[in-house]
CSV table of C-alpha atoms in Angstrom, one decimal:
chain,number,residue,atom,x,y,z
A,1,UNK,CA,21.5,3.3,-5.9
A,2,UNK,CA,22.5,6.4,-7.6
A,3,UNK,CA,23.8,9.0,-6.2
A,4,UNK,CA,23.1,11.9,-8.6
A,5,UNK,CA,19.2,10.9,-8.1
A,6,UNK,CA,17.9,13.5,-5.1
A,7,UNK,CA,16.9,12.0,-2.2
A,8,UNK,CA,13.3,12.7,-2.5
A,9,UNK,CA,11.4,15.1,-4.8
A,10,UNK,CA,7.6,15.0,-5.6
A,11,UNK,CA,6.4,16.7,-8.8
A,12,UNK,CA,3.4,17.1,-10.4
A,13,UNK,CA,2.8,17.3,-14.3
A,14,UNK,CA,-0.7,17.3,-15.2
A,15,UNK,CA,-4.0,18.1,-13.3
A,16,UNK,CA,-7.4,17.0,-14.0
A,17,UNK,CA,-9.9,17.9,-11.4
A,18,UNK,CA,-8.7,16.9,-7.8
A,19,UNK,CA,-6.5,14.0,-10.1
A,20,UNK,CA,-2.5,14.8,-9.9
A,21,UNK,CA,0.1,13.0,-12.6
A,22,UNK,CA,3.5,13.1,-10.9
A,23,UNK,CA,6.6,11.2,-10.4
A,24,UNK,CA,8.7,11.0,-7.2
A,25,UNK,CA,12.4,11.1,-7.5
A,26,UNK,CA,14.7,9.0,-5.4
A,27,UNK,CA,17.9,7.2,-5.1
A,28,UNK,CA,17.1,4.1,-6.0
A,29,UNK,CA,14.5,5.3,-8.9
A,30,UNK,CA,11.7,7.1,-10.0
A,31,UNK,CA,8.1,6.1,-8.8
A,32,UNK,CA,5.5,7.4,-11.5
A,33,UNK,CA,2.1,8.3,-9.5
A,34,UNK,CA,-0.5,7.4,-9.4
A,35,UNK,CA,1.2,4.5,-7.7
A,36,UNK,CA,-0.1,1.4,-6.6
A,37,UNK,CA,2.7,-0.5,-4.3
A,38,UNK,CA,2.2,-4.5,-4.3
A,39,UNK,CA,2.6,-5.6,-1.0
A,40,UNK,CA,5.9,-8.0,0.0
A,41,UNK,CA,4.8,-8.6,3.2
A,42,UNK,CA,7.8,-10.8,4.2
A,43,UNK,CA,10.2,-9.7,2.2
A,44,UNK,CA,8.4,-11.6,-1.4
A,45,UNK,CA,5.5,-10.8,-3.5
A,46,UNK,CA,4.0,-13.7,-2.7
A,47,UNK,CA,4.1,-15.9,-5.9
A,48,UNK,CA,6.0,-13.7,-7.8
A,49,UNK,CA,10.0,-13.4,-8.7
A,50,UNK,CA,11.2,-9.6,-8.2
A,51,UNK,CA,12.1,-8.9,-11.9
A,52,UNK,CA,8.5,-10.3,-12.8
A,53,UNK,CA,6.8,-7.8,-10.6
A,54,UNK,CA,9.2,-4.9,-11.7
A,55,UNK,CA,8.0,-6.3,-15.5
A,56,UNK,CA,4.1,-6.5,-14.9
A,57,UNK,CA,4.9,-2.4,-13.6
A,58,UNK,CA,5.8,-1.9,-10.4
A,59,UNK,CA,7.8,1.0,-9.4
A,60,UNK,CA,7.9,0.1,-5.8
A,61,UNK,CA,7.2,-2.1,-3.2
A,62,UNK,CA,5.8,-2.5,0.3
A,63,UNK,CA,7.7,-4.5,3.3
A,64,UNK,CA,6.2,-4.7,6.5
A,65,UNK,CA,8.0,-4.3,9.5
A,66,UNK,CA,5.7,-6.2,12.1
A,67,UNK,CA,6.7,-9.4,10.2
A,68,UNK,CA,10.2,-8.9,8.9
A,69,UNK,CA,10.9,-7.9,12.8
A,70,UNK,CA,9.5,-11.4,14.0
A,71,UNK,CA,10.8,-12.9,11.1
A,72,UNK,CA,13.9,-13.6,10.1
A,73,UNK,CA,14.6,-10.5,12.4
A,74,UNK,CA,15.4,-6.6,11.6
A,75,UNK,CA,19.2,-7.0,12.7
A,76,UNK,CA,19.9,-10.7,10.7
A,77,UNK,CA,18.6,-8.8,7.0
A,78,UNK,CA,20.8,-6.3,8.0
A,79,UNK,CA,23.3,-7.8,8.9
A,80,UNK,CA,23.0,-9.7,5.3
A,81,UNK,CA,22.9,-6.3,3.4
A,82,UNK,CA,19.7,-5.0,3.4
A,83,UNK,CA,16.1,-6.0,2.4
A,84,UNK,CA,17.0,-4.9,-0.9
A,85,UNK,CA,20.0,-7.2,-1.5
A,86,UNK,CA,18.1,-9.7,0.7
A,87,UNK,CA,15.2,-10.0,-1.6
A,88,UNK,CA,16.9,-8.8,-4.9
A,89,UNK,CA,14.7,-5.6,-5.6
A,90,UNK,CA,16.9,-2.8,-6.4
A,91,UNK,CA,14.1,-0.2,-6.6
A,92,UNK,CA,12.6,2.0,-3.8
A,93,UNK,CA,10.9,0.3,-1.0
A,94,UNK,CA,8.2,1.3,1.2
A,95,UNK,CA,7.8,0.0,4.9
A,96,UNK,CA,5.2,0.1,7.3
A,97,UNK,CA,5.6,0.9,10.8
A,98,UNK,CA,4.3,-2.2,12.2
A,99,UNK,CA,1.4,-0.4,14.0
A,100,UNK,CA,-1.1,-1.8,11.9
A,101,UNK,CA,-0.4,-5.8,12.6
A,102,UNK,CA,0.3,-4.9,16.0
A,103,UNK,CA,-3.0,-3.8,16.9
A,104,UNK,CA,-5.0,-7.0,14.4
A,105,UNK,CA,-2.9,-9.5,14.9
A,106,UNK,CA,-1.0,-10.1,18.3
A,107,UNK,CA,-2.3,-11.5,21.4
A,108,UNK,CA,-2.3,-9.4,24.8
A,109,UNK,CA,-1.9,-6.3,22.8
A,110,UNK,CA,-1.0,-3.1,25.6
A,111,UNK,CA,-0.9,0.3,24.4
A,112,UNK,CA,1.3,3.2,26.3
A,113,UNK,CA,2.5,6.4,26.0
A,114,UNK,CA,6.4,4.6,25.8
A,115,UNK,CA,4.5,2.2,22.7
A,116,UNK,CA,2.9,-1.2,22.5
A,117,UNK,CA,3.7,-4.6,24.2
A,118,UNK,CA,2.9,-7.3,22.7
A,119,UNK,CA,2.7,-11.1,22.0
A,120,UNK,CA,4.1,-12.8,18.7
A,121,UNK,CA,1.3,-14.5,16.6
A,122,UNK,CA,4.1,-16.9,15.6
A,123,UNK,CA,5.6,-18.0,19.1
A,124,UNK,CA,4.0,-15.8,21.6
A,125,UNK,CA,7.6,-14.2,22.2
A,126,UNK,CA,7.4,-10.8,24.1
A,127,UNK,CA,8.5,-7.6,22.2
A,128,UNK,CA,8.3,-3.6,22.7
A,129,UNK,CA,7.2,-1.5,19.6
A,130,UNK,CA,7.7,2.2,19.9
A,131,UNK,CA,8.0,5.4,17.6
A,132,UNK,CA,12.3,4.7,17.8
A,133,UNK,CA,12.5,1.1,17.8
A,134,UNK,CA,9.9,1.2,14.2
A,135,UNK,CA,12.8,4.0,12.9
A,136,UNK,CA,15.2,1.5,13.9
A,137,UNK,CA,13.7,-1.5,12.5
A,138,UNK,CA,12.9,0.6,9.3
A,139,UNK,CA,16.4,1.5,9.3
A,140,UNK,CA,18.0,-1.7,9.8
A,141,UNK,CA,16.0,-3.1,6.9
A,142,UNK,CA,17.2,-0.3,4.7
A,143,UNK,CA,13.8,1.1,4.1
A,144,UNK,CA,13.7,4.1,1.2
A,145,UNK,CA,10.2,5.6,2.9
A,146,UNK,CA,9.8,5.7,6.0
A,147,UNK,CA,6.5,5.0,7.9
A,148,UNK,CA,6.0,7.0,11.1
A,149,UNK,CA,4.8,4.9,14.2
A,150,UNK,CA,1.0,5.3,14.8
A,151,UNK,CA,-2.1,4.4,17.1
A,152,UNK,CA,-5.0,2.6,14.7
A,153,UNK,CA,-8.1,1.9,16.7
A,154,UNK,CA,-11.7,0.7,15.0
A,155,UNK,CA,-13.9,2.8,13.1
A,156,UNK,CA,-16.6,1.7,15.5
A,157,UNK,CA,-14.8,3.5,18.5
A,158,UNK,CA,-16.1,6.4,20.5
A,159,UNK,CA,-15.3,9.6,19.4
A,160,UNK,CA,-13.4,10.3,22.7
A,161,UNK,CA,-11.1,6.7,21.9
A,162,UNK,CA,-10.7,8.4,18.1
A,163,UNK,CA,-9.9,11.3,19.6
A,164,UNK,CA,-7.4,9.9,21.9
A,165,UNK,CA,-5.8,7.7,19.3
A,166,UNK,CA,-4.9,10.3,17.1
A,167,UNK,CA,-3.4,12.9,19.8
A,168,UNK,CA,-0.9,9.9,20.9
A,169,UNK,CA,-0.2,9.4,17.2
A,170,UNK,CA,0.7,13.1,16.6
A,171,UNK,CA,3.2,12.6,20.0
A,172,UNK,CA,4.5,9.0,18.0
A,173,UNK,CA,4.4,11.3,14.9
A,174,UNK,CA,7.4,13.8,16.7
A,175,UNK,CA,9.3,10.9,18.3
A,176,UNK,CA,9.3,9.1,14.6
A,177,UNK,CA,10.4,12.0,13.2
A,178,UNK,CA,13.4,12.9,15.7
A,179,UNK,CA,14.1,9.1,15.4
A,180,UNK,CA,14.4,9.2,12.0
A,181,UNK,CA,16.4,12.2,11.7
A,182,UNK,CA,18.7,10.5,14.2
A,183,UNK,CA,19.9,7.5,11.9
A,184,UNK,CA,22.9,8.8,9.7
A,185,UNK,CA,23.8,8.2,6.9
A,186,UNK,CA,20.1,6.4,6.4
A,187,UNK,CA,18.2,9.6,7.0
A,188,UNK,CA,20.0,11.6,4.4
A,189,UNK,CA,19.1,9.4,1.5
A,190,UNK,CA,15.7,8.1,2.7
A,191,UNK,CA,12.2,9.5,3.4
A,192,UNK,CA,10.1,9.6,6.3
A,193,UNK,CA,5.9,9.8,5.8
A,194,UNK,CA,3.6,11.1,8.3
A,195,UNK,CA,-0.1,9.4,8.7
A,196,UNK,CA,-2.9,11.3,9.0
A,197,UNK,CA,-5.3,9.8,11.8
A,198,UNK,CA,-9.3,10.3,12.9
A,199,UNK,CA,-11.4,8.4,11.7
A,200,UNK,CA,-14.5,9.8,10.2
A,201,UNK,CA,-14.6,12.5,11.7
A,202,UNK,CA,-13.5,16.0,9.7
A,203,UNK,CA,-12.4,17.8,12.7
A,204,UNK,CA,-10.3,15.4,14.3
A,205,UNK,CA,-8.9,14.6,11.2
A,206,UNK,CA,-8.0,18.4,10.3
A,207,UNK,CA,-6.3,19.0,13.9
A,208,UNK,CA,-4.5,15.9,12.9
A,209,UNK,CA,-3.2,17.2,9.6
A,210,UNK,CA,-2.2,20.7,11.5
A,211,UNK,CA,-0.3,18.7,14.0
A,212,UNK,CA,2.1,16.7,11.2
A,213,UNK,CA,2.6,20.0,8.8
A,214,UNK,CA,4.0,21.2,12.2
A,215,UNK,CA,6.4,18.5,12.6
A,216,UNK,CA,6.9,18.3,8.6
A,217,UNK,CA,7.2,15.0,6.9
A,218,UNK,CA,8.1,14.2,3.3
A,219,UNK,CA,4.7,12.8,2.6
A,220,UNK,CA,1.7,12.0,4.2
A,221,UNK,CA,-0.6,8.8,4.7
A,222,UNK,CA,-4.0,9.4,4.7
A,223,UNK,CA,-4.6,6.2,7.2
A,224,UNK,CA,-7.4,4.6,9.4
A,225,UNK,CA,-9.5,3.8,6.6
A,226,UNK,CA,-10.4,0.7,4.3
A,227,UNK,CA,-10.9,-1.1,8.1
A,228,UNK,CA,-14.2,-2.3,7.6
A,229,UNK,CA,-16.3,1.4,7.2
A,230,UNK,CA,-17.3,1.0,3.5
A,231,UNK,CA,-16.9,2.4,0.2
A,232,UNK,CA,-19.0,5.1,0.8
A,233,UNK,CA,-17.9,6.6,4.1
A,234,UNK,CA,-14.1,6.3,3.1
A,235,UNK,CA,-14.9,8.2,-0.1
A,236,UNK,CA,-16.6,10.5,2.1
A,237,UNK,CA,-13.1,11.1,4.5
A,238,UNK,CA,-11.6,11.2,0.8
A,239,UNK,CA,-13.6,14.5,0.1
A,240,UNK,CA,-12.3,16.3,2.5
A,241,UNK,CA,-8.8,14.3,3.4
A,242,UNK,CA,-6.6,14.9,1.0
A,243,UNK,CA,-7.0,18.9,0.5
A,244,UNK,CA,-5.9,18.9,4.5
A,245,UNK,CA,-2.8,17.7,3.5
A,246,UNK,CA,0.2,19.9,1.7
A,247,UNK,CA,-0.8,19.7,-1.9
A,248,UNK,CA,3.1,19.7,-2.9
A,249,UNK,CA,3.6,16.5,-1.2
A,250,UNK,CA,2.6,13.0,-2.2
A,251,UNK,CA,-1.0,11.5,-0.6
A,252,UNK,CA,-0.7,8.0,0.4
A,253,UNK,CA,-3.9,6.2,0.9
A,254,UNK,CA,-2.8,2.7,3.0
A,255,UNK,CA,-4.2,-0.5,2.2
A,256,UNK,CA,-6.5,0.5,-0.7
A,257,UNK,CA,-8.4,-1.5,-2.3
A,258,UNK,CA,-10.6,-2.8,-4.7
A,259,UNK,CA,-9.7,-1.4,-8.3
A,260,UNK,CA,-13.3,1.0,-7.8
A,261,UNK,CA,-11.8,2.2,-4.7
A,262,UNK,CA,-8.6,3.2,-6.4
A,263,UNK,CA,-10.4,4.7,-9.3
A,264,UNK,CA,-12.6,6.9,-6.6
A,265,UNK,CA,-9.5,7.8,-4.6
A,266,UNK,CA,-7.9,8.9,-7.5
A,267,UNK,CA,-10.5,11.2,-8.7
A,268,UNK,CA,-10.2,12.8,-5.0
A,269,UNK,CA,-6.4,13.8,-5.0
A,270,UNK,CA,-4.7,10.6,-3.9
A,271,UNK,CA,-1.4,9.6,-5.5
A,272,UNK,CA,0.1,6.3,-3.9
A,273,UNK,CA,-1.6,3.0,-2.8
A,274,UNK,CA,-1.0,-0.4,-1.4
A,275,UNK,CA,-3.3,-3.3,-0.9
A,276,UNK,CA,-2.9,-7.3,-0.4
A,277,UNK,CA,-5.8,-7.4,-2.2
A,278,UNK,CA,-4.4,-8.4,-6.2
A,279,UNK,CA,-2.3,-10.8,-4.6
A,280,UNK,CA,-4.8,-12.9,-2.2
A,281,UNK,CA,-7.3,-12.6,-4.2
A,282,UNK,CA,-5.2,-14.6,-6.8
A,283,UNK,CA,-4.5,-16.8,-4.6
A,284,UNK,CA,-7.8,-17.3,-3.5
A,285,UNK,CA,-9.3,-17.7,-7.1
A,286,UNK,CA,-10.7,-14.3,-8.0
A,287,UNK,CA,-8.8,-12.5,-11.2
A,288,UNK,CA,-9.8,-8.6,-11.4
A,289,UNK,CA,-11.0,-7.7,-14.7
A,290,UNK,CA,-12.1,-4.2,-16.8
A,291,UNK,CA,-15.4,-5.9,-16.8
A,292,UNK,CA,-15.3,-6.8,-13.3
A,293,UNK,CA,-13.7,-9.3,-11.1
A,294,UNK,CA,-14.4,-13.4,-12.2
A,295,UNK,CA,-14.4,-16.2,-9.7
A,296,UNK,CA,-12.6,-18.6,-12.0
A,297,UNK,CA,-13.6,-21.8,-9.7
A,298,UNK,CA,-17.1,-21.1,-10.7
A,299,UNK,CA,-18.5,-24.1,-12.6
A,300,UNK,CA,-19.2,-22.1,-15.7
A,301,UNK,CA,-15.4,-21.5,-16.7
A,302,UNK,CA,-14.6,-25.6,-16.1
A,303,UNK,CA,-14.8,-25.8,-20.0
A,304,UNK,CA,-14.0,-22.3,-21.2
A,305,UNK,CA,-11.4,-22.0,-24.0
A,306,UNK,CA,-11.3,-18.4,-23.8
A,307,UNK,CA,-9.1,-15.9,-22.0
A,308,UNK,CA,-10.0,-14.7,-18.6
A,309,UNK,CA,-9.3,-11.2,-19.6
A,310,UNK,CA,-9.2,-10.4,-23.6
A,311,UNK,CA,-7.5,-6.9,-22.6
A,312,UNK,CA,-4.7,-8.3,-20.8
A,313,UNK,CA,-1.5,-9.5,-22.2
A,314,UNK,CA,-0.5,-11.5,-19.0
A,315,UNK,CA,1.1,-15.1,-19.1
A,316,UNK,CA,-2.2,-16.2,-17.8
A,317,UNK,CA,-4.2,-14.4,-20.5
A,318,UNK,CA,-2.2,-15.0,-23.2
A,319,UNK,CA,-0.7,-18.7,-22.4
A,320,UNK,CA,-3.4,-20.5,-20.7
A,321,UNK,CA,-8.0,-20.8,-21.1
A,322,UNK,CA,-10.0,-20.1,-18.3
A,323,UNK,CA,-10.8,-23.7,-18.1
A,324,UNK,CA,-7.2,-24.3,-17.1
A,325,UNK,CA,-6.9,-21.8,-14.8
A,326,UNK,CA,-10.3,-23.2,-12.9
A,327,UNK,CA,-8.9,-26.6,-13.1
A,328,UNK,CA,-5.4,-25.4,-11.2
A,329,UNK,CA,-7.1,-23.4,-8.6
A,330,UNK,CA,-9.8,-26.6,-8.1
A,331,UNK,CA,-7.1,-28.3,-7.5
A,332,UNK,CA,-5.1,-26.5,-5.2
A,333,UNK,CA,-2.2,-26.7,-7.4
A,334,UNK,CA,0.5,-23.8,-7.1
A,335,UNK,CA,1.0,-22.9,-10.2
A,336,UNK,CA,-2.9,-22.2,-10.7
A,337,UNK,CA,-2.0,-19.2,-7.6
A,338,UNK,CA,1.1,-18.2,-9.6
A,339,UNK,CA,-0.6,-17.3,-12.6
A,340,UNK,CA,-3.6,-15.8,-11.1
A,341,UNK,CA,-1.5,-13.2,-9.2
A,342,UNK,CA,0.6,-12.4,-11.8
A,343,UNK,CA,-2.6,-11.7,-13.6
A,344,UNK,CA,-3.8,-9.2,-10.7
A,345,UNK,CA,-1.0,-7.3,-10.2
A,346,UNK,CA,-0.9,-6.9,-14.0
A,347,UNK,CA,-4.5,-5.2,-13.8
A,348,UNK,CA,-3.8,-3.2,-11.0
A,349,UNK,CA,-0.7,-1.8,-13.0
A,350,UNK,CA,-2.3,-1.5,-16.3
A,351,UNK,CA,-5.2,0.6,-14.5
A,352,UNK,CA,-2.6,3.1,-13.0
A,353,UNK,CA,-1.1,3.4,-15.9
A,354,UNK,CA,-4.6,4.1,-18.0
A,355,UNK,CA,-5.1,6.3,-15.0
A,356,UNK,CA,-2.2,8.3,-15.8
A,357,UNK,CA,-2.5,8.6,-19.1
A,358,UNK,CA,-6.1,10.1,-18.8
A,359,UNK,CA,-5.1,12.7,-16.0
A,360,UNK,CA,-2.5,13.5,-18.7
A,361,UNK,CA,-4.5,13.9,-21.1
A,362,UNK,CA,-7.2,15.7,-19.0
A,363,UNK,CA,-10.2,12.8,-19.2
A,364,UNK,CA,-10.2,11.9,-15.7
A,365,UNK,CA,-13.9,12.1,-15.3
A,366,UNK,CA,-14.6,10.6,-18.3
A,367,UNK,CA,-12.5,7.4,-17.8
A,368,UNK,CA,-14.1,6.8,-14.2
A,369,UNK,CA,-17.4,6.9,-15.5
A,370,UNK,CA,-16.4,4.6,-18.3
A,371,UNK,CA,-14.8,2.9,-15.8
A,372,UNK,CA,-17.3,2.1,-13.7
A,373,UNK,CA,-19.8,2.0,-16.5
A,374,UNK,CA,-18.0,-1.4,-17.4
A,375,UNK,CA,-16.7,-2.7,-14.1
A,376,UNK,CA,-20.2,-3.2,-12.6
A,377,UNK,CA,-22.0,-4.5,-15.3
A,378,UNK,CA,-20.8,-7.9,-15.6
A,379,UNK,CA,-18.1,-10.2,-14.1
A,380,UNK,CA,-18.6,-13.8,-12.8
């Protein structure tokens, strides 16, 4: 950590359209944005070694508090130093508030005004997660940004449950904040993110973005999207969505998405992103490619000497033929995972950085449509 780095500062360089260039300045380092943040759910990358994710790109990565609280336990990383030491990444860290994996994956889920009871989905252990114990979990891990504690219900809800949801989330959003501010030495050289709630619907999502530039955050989450409403209605909350939010703060668009949907949200203002997606999608056999994603335990690659991506200079691309790479992933073999992540997150940071460079260079529009030109026309 350094301490001549500020504790947080967002600036942006360059404009093209709605598109912003920025970097955000912290202790631990400088996150260039557009960002995308690959996802260390429990305290890894799965597949990956830290300095080969920092290497493929990264300038930060996601924890999430839900698990890491289960498992090995907020107070136990802390007491061995940290997440940061625990899991040897030096460089920012983002954490979630737990809010999320509350709601989708515990049993006898029970929502309050005090927070939500719940059931492990490891050993069906009770626990209590509220707006101050997520700031203290958050803090205990040693977090850099700060997620406030929030309410996510379906899209499908009635507008009166949306509605609902998102007035107990502005209340969660005030009690993270005065939680936050409450822990020390942590609060002075960390940051704390509001998330904008309300579904599709404009209004509610407005009054929800008047309620957190009351309470003031150091960036703000555009969340309750990517949860099963579709490409087009979330681009449609993205026309609107981001221009609600202070446009001298960093946009964070949570668990987004397919490399179309970061293209998309970029083009509408959006400047940081996280997603499981490169990683389990690896896993799973599926590489994400400029001309489209390829399903590499398709029969037609089980004798292809060729690359799976020409474009990318990945161990995977550069080391190994398709026809390997199906024959691994056939076979369940670990390495065949290994290498297919390291190819996706490689992607995923190769396109922010092209992204970049054309909102730099002011050919934003002209790089999506090339984009997307490309990306749907093929893939297999």
């Amino acid at each position: 950590m350094t301490e001549t780095q500020p504790r947080f500062a967002f600036s942006i360089t360059a404009r093209d359209g709605k598109a912003r260039l920025g970097e955000l300045a912290m202790k631990r380092g400088a996150i260039r944005t557009p960002a995308f943040m690959p996802v260390g759910t429990a305290a890894t990358v799965k597949g990956m070694k830290p300095a080969e994710v920092r290497e493929l790109g990264a300038d930060i990565i996601l924890g999430n508090t839900y698990h890491l609280m289960l498992r090995p336990g907020a107070e136990r990383v802390a007491r061995l130093g940290g997440l940061h030491k625990f899991m040897d990444w030096p460089r920012p860290i983002l954490t979630d508030s737990g809010g999320y994996q509350v709601m989708s994956l515990s049993a006898l889920t029970k929502v309050t005004e005090e927070g939500v009871a719940f059931r492990s989905h490891l050993d069906g252990s009770k626990h209590m997660l509220s707006p101050e114990r997520s700031m203290e979990i958050q803090r205990l891990l040693g977090s850099d940004i700060v997620m406030a504690f929030d309410e996510l219900v379906p899209a499908t809800a009635t507008r009166d449950v949306q509605a609902a949801a998102m007035e107990r989330s502005m209340r969660w959003a005030r009690r993270s904040r005065e939680g936050f501010d409450s822990g020390g030495d942590h609060a002075e050289r960390a940051a704390l993110f509001g998330i904008q709630q309300g579904s599709l619907d404009e209004q509610l999502r407005q009054q929800s973005a008047d309620a957190l530039r009351d309470i003031g955050f150091d960036g703000y989450a555009i969340g309750g999207l990517a949860v099963g409403e579709g490409q087009e209605a979330m681009f449609g909350v993205l026309d609107y969505a981001p221009g609600q939010l202070p446009e001298d703060r960093p946009r964070y668009l949570m668990g987004v998405g397919k490399p179309d949907d970061l293209v998309g949200a970029v083009e509408r203002g959006v400047d940081m992103f996280d997603c499981v997606l490169p990683t389990r999608s690896g896993r799973n056999g599926q590489a994400f490619t400029w001309d489209g994603p390829i399903n590499i335990r398709n029969a037609r690659h089980a004798e292809d000497q060729g690359p799976l991506d020409e474009a990318c200079g990945c161990t995977a691309c550069t080391r190994f033929s398709r026809a390997y790479l199906h024959h691994l992933v056939k076979s369940g073999e670990m390495l065949g995972a290994m290498l297919m992540t390291e190819h996706n997150l490689r992607f995923y940071q190769d396109l922010m950085a092209a992204m970049r460079a054309a909102i730099g260079e002011g050919r934003m529009t002209r790089f999506g449509e090339d984009f997307r030109a490309r990306y749907y026309a093929k893939g297999g």
